[in-house]
Coordinates of C-alpha atoms and ligand atoms in Angstrom, one line a residue:
X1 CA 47.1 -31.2 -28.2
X2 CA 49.9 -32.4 -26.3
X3 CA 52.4 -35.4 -27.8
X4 CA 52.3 -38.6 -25.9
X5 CA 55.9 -37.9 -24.7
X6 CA 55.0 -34.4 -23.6
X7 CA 52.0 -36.1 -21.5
X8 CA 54.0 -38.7 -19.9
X9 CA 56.4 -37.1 -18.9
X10 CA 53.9 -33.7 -17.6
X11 CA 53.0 -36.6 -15.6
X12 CA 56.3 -37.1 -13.9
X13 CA 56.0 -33.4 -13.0
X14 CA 53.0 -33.8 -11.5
X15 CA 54.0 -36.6 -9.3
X16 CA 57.5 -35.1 -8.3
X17 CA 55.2 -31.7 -7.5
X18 CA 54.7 -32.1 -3.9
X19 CA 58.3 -32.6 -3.1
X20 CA 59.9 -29.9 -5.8
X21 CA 57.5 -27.4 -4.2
X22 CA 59.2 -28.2 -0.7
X23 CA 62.9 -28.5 -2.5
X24 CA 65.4 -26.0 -2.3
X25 CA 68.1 -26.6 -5.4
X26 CA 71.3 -25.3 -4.2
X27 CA 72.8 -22.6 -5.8
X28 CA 75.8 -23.3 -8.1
X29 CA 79.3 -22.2 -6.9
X30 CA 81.5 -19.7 -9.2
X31 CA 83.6 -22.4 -10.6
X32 CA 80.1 -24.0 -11.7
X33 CA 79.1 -20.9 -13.1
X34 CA 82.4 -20.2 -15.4
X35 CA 82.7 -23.5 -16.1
X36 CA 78.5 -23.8 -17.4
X37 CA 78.8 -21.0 -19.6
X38 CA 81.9 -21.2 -21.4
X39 CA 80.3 -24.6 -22.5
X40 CA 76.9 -23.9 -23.1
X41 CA 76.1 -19.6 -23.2
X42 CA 75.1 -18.4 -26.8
X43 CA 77.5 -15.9 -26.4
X44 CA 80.3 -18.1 -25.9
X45 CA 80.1 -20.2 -29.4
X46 CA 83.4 -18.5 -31.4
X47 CA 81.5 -19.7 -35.0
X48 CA 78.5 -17.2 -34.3
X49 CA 80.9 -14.0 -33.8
X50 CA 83.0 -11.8 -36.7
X51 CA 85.5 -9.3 -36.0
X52 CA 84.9 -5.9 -37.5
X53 CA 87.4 -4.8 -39.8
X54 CA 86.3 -1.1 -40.4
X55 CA 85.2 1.7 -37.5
X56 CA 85.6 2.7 -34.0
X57 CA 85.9 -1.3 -32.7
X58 CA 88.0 -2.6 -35.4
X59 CA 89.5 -5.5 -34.2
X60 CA 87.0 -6.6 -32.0
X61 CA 84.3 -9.3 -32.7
X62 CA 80.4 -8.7 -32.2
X63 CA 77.6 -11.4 -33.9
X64 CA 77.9 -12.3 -37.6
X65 CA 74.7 -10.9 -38.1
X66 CA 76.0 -7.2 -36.7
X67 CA 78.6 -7.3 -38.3
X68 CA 77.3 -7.5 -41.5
X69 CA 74.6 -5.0 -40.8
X70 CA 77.7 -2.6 -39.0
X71 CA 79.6 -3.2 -42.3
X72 CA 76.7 -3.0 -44.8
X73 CA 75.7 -0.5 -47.2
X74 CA 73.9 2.7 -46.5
X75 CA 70.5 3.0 -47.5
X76 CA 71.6 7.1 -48.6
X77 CA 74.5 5.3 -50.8
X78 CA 72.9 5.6 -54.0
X79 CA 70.4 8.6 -52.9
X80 CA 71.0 12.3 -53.3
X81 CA 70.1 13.5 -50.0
X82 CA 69.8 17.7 -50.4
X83 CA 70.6 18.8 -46.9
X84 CA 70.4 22.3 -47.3
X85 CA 66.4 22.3 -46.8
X86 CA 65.8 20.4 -43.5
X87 CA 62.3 19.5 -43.7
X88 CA 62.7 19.9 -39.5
X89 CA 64.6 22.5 -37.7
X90 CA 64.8 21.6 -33.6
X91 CA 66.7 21.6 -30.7
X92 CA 67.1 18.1 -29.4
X93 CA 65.8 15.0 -32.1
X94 CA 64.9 11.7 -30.3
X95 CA 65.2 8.8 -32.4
X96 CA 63.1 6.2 -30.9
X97 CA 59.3 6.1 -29.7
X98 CA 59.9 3.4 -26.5
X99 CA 60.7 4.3 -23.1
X100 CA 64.3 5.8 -22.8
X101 CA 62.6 8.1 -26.1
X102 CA 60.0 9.1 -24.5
X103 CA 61.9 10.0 -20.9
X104 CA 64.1 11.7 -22.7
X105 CA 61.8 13.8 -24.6
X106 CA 59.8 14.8 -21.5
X107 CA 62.7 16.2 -19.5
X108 CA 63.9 17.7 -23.0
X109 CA 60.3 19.4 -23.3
X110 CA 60.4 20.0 -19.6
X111 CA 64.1 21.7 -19.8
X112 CA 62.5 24.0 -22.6
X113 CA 64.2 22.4 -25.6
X114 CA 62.0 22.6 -28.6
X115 CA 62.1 18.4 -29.0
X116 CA 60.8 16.1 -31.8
X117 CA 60.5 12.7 -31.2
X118 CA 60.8 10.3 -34.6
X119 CA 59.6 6.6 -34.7
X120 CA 60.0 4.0 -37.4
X121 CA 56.8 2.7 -36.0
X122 CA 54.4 4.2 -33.2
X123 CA 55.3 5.4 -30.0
X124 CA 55.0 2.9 -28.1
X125 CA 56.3 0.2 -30.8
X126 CA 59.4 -1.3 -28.4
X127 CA 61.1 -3.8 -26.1
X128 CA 59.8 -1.4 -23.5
X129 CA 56.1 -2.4 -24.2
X130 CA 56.8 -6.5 -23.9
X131 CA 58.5 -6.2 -20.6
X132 CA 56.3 -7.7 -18.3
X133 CA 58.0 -8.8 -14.7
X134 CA 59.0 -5.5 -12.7
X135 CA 61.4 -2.6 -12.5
X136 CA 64.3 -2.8 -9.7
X137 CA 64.4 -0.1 -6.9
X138 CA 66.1 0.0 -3.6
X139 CA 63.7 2.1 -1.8
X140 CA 62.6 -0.8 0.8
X141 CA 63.9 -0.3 5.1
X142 CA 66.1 -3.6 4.5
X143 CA 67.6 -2.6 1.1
X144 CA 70.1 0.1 0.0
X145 CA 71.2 1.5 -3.7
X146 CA 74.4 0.3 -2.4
X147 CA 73.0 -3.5 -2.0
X148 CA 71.4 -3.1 -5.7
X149 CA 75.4 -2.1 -6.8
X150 CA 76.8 -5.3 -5.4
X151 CA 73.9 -7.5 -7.0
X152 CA 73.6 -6.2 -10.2
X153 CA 77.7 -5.6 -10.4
X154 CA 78.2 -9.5 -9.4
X155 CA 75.2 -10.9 -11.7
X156 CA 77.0 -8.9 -14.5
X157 CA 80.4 -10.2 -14.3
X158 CA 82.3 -7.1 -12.5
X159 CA 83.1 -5.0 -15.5
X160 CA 80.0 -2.5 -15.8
X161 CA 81.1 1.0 -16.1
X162 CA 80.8 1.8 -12.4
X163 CA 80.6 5.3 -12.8
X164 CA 77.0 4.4 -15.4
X165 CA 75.7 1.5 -12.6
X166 CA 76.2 4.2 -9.4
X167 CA 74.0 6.4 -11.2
X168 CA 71.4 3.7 -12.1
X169 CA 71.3 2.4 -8.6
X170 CA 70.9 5.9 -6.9
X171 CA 68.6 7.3 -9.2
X172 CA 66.5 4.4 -9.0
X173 CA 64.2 5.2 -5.8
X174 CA 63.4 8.6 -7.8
X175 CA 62.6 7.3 -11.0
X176 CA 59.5 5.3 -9.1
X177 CA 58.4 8.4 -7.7
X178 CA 58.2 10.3 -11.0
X179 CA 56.6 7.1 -12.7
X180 CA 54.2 6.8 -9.6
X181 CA 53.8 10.1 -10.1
X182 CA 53.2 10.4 -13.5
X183 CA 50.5 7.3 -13.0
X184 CA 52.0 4.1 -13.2
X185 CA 49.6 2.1 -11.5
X186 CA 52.0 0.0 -9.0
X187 CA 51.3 -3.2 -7.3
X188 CA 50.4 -1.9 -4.2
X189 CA 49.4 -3.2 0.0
X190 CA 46.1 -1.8 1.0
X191 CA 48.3 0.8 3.0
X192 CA 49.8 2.2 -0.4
X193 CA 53.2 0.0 0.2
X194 CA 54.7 -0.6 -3.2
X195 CA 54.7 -4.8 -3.2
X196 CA 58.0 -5.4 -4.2
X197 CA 59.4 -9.5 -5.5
X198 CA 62.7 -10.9 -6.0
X199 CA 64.0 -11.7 -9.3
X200 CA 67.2 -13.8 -10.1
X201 CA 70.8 -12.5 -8.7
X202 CA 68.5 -10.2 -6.5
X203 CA 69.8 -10.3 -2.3
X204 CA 66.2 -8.2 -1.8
X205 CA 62.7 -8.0 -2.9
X206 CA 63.0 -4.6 -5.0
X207 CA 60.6 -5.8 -8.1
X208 CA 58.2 -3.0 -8.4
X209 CA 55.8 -3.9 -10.9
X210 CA 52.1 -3.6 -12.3
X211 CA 50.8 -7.4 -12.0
X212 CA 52.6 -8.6 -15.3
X213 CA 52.6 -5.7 -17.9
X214 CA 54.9 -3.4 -16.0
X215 CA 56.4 -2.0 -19.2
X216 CA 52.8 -1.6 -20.8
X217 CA 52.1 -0.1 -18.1
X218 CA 55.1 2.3 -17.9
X219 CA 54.6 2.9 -22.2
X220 CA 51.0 4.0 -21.3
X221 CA 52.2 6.2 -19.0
X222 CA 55.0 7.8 -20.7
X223 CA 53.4 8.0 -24.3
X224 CA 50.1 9.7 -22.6
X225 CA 52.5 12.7 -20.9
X226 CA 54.0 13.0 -24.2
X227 CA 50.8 13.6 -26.0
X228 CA 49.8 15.5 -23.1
X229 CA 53.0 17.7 -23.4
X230 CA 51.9 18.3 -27.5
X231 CA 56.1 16.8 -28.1
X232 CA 55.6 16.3 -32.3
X233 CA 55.9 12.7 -32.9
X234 CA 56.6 12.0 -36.6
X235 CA 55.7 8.3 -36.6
X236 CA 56.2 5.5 -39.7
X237 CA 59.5 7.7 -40.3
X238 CA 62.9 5.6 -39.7
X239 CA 65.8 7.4 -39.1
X240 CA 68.3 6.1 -41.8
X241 CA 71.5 8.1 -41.7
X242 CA 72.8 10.4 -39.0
X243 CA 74.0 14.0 -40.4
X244 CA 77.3 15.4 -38.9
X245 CA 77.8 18.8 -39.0
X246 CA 81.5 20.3 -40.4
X247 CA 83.3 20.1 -37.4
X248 CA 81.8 16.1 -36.9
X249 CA 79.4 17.1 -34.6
X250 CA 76.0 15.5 -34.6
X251 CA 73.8 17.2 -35.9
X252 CA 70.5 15.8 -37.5
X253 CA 69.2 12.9 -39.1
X254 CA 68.3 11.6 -42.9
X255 CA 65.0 9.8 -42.3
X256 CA 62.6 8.0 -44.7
X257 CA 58.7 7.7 -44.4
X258 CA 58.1 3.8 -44.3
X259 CA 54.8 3.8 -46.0
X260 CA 56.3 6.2 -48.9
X261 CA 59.5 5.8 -48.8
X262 CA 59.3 9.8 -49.3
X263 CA 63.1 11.0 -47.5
X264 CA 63.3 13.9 -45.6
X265 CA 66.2 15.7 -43.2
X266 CA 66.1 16.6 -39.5
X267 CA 68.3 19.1 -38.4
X268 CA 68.7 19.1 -34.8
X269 CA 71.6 21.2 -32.0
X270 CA 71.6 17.5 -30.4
X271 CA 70.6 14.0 -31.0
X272 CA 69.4 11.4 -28.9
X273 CA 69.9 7.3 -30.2
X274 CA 66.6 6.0 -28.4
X275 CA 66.7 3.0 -30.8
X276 CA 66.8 -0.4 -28.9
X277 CA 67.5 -3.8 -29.2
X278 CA 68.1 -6.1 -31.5
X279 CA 65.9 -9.6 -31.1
X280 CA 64.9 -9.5 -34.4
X281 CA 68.3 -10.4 -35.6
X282 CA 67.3 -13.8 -34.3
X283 CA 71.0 -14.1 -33.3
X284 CA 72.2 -17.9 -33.4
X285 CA 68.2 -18.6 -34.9
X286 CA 66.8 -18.0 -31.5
X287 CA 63.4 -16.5 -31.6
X288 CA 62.9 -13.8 -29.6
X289 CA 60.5 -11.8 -27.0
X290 CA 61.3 -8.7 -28.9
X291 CA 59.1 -6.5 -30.5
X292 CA 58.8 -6.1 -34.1
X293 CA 61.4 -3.2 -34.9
X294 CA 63.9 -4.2 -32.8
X295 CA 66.7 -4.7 -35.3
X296 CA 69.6 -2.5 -34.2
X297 CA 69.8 0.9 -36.1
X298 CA 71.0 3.0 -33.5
X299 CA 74.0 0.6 -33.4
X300 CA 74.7 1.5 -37.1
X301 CA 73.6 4.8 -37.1
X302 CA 76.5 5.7 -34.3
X303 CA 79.0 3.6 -35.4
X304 CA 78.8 4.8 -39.0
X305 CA 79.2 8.0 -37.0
X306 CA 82.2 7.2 -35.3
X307 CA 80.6 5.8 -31.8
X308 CA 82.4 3.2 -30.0
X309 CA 80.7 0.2 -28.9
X310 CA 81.0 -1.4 -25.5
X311 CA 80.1 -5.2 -24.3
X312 CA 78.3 -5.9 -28.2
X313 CA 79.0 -9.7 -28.1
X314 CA 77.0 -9.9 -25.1
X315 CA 73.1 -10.7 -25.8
X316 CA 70.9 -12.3 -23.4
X317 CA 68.7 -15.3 -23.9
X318 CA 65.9 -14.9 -21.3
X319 CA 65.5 -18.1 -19.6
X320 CA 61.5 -18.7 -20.1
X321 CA 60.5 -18.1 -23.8
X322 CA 57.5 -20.2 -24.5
X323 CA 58.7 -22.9 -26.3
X324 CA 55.1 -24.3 -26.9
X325 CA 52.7 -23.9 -28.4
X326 CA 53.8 -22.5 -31.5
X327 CA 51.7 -19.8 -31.7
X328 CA 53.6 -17.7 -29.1
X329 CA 57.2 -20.0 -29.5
X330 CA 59.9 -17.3 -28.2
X331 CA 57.0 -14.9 -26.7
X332 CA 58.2 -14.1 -22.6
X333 CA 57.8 -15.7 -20.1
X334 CA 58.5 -13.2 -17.5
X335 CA 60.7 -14.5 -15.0
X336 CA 58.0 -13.1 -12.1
X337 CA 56.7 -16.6 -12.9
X338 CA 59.7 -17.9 -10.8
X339 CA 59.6 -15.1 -8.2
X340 CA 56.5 -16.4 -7.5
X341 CA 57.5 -20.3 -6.8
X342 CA 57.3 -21.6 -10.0
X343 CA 60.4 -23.8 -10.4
X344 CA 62.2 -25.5 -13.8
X345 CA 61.8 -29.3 -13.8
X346 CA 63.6 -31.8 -16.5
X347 CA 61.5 -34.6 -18.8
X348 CA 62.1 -37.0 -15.6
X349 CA 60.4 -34.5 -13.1
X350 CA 63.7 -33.7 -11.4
X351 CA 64.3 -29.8 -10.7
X352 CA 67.7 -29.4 -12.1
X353 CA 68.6 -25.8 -10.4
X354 CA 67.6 -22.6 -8.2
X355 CA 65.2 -21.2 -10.3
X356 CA 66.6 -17.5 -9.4
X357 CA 70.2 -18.0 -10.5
X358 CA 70.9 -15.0 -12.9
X359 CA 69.8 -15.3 -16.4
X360 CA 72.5 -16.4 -18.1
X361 CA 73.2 -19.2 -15.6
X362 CA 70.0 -20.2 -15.9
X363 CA 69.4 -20.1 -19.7
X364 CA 73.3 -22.1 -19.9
X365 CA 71.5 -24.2 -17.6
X366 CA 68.5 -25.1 -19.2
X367 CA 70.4 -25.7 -22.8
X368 CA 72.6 -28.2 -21.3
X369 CA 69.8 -29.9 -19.8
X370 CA 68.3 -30.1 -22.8
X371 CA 71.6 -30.7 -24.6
X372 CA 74.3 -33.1 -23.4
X373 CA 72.0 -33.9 -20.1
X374 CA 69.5 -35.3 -22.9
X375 CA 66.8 -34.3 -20.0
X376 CA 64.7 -32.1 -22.5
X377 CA 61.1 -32.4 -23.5
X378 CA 60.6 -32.7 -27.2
X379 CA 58.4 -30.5 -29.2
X380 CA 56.9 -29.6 -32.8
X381 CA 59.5 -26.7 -32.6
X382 CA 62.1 -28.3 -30.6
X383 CA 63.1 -29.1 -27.5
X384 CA 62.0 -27.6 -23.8
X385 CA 62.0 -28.1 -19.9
X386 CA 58.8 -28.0 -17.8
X387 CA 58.2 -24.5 -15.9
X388 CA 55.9 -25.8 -13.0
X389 CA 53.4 -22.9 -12.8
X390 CA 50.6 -24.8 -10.8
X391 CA 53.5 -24.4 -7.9
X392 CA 52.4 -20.8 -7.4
X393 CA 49.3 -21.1 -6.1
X394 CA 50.5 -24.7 -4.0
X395 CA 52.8 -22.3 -2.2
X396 CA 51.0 -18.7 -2.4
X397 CA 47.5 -19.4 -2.2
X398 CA 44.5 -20.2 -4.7
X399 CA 43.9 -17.1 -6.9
X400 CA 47.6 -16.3 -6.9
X401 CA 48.2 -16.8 -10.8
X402 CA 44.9 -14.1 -12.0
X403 CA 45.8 -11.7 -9.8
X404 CA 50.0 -11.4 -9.9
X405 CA 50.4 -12.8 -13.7
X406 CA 47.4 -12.6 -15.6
X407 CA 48.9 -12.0 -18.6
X408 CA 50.7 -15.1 -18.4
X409 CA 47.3 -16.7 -17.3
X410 CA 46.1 -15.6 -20.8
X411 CA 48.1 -16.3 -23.0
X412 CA 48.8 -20.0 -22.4
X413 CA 44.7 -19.7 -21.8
X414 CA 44.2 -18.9 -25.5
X415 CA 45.6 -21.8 -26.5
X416 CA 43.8 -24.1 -23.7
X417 CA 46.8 -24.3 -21.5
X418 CA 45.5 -23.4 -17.9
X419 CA 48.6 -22.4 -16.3
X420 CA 46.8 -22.9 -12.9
X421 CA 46.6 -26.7 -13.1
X422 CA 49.4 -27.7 -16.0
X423 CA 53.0 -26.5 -16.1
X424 CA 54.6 -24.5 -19.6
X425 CA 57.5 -26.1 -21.5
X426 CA 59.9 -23.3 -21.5
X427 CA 63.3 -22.6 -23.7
X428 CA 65.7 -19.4 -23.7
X429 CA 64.4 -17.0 -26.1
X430 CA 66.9 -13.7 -27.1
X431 CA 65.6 -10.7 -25.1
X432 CA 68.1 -8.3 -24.6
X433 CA 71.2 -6.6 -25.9
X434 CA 73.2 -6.4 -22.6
X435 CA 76.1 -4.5 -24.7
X436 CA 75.6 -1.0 -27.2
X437 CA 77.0 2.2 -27.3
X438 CA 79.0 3.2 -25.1
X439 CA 78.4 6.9 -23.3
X440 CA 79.3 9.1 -20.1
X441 CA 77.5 9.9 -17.5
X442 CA 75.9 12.6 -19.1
X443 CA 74.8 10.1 -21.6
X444 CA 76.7 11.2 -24.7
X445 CA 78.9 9.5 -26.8
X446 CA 82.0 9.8 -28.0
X447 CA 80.4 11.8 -31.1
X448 CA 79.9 15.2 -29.6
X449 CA 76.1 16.1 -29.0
X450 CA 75.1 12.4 -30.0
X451 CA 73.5 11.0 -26.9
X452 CA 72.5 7.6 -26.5
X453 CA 69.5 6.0 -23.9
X454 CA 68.1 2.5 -23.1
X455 CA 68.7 -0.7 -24.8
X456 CA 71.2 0.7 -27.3
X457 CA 73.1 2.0 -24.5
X458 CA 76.5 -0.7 -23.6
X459 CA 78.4 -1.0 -20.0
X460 CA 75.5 -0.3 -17.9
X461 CA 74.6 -4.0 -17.0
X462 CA 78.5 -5.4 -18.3
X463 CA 77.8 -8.8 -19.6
X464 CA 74.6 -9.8 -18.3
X465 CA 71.6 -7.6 -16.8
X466 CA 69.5 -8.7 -14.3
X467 CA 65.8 -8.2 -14.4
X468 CA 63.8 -5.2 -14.2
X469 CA 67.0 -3.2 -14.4
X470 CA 66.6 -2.3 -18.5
X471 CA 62.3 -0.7 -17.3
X472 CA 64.9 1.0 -14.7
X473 CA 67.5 2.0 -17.2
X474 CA 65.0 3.3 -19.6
X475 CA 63.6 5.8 -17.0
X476 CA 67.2 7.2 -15.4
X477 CA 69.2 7.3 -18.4
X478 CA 66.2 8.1 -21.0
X479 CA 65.8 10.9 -18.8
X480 CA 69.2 11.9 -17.9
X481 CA 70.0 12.1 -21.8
X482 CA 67.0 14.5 -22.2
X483 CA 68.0 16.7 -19.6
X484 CA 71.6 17.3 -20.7
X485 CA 71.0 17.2 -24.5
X486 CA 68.7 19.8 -23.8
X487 CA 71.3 21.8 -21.8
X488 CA 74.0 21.2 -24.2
X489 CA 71.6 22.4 -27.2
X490 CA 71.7 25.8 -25.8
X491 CA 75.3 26.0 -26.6
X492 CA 75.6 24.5 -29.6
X493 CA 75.6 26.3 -33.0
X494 CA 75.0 24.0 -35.9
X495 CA 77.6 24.1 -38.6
X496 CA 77.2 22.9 -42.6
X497 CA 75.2 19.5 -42.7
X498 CA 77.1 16.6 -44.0
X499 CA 77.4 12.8 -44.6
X500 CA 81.0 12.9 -45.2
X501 CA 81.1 10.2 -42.9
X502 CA 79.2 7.9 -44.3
X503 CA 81.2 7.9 -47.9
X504 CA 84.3 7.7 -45.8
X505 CA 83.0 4.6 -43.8
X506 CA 81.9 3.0 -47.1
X507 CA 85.5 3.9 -48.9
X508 CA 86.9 2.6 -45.4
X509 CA 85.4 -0.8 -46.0
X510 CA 86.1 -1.1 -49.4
X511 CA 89.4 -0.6 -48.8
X512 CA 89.1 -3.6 -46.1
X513 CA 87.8 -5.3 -49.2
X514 CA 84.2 -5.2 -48.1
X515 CA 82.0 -4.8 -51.0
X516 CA 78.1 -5.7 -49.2
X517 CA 74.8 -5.5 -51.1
X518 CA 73.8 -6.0 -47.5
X519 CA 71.6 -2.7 -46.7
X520 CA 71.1 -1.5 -43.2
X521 CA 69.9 -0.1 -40.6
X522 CA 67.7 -2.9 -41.3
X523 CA 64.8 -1.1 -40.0
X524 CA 62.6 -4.4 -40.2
X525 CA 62.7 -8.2 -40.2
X526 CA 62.2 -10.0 -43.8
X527 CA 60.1 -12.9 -42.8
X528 CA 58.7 -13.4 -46.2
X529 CA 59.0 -17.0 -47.3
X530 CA 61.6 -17.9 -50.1
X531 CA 59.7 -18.9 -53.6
X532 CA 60.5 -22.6 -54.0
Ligands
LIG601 O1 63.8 -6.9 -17.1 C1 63.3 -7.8 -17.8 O2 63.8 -8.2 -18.8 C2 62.0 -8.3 -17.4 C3 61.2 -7.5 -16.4 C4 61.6 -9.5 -18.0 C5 60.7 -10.4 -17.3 O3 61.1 -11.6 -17.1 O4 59.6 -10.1 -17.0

């Protein structure tokens, strides 16, 4: 099934292997760095970027695609949404069924908040569920929360809010207890040692993971204690609108049953964004490792609501998507692969850099090999560099690859790729939205009693995260948000529902001379094919 090119030059792999397993590609310096991704980083290409003219970040330039979506028109626009019969009356309203949702609806339930937890899909449907390689923890003799600051502070570019990063680093340790606890079932030594990996722009081995389905593991875990718990889920019900009480506080949500279409309101003393990312934007055309509903909302849903956003022309392009076979082109390769020895060789066999340089290094690094080096491997979809899997067990042992990354083992498996004996071609995929809305430490926005958790969240990873910190943000700031929306609903008395602020963000933008028929939240990906 392989092309004759693809097969010769697997072959030069093969006979550079012995060597590249030995070699040790330097590290690039900081002036490589700066000077690799201002010439080759997605995020650096001025064409693919628009500067919003309406909102809390006028001025300020995020994708094309967000933009339009940020700018667009409401789905309520042309509805008459009667607010004065909430279909749901509760405490704290979690929009999002993945893992910062579901942390935060625990410790709401736990903090004795009558909490509701809506989901355009089922809980479960997220970015959390597709992460495979680890979460990051300093809880190791030779490591220190401190030691995690520096990493993920440097691998970020030194402007993450410090005050957000302190708090993910020192919580860290705890939130693998309470996911231990809960039932996560670790990687673990036969003494009960949590086995713990590097990843890229990590100084220690604090990978925690569950062979190579940590976040399906962690979903599992955290969607069973919510059902366990008896928190309502209303699932197949996309939040469309927030509502805003009289003084502008948040206060609810309009959502809309995605099989009927049937709209109904949530009124709620606080509100939690739990939304996610954004890979189904296919920013740039990338394909993407994200799951199906990850097309931004709670980016809209705050900013229509007067949220600031923080680092939102950031994204980042994981390194490994599969680039072949088509089947799974863009699906993730998780980055344990190279933790493990596996290292990223051109066409001619060469390896071309440290295959733990931080993501965006390393995706930069692989486009311009592919790019201007002209050291890429052609495919049916594109263009690719060799991942050398059959390393891992050369330098780890026989057996290695079924028991540390079965999944990966599997899936190139279904298409008759054994991963054991032939290396993957590789290409960056979009995987994360490094930037989002921007909150305190407390988690809340700048919209009173509108707090925001995981992958919507901006500022806590700057400009580039490094792995297994987003499984880690999920669980310290999902549950953080929980605990003081909870808190905070016992103060809060609800005022007259509105959507003022929605008309006056549409007569804002027509005012900027935007008139769009383009509809968000988006709320799904259109991948029908156009009628020729
Ligand atoms: O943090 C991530 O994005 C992650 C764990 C991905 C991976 O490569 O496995």
């Amino acid at each position: 099934m392989y092309t004759e090119e693809m097969l010769a030059s697997m072959k030069k792999v093969e006979a550079a292997r012995e060597r590249n397993t030995d070699l040790e590609p330097r590290r690039m310096t900081a002036e490589e760095k700066e000077t690799l991704l201002a010439t080759y980083h997605p995020d650096y290409k001025q064409g693919e970027f628009a500067v919003l003219q309406v909102g809390p970040n006028k001025g300020e330039k995020v994708p094309t695609e967000l933009a339009a979506l940020l700018q667009g028109k409401s789905r309520v626009a042309d509805l008459t949404v009667d607010l004065t019969h909430p279909a749901y009356d509760v405490d704290v309203l979690v929009i999002g069924g993945g893992g910062a949702g579901a942390s935060a609806a625990i410790e709401a339930h736990n903090a004795g908040a009558n909490v509701m937890v809506v989901t355009k899909l089922r809980m479960g449907d997220a970015n959390t569920m597709m992460a495979e390689g680890g979460i990051q923890a300093a809880d190791k003799p030779n490591d220190s929360p401190a030691q995690h600051f520096l990493d993920a502070y440097g691998g970020g570019h030194f402007a993450a809010k410090k005050e957000l990063l302190y708090k993910l680093v020192t919580e860290a340790p705890e939130a693998i207890l309470w996911l231990n606890e809960l039932g996560v079932e670790f990687d673990k030594a036969p003494d009960g040692t949590m086995i713990t990996t590097h990843g890229g722009g990590t100084s220690r081995k604090r990978m925690h993971a569950a062979k190579d389905y940590s976040g399906a593991e962690i979903m599992r875990t955290l969607r069973d204690e919510v059902l366990n718990l008896q928190i309502p889920v209303v699932d197949f019900t996309a939040a469309i609108e927030l509502v805003l009480d009289d003084k502008g506080h948040a206060a609810g949500a309009v959502l809309q049953n995605m099989e009927t279409g049937e709209i109904l309101v949530a009124k709620a003393k606080t509100v939690i964004i739990a939304t996610g990312g954004a890979g189904r934007l296919h920013y740039q055309g990338f394909p993407t490792s994200n799951h199906y509903g990850a097309t931004a909302d709670g980016l809209v849903l705050g900013y229509r609501a007067g949220a600031k956003l923080l680092y939102a022309d950031t994204l980042q392009y994981h390194p490994t998507g599969a680039a072949y076979p088509q089947q799974i082109f863009g699906a993730l390769v998780t980055e344990k692969v190279r933790s493990l020895g596996a290292k990223l060789i051109n066409a001619e066999g060469e390896a071309f850099m440290h295959p733990l340089e931080t993501r965006d290094v390393s995706a930069a690094s692989i486009i311009r090999e592919c790019g201007d080096r002209g050291k890429g491997v052609k495919t049916p979809e594109g263009v690719g560099v060799w991942l050398d899997t059959p390393m891992i067990e050369r330098k780890n042992g026989a057996g290695t690859i079924e028991k540390r990354i079965p999944a990966m083992l599997r899936m190139f498996g279904k298409y008759g790729i054994d991963i054991r004996k032939e290396p993957i071609l590789v290409y960056p995929t979009l995987h994360y939205q490094n930037g989002g809305l921007d909150i305190d430490t407390d988690g809340q926005s700048g919209v009173e009693n509108l707090f925001v958790a995981g992958e919507a969240v901006g500022g806590i990873h700057d400009r580039n995260r490094l792995m297994g910190n987003s499984l880690l943000d999920i669980i310290v700031f999902g549950r953080n948000a929980g605990q003081h929306a909870a808190a905070k609903a016992k103060q809060v008395t609800v005022g007259r529902l509105s959507l003022d602020h929605v008309q006056a963000f549409a007569a804002a933008c027509r005012q900027a001379g935007i008139e769009s028929d383009v509809v968000s939240p988006k709320l799904l990906p259109n991948y029908a094919r156009k009628a020729r």
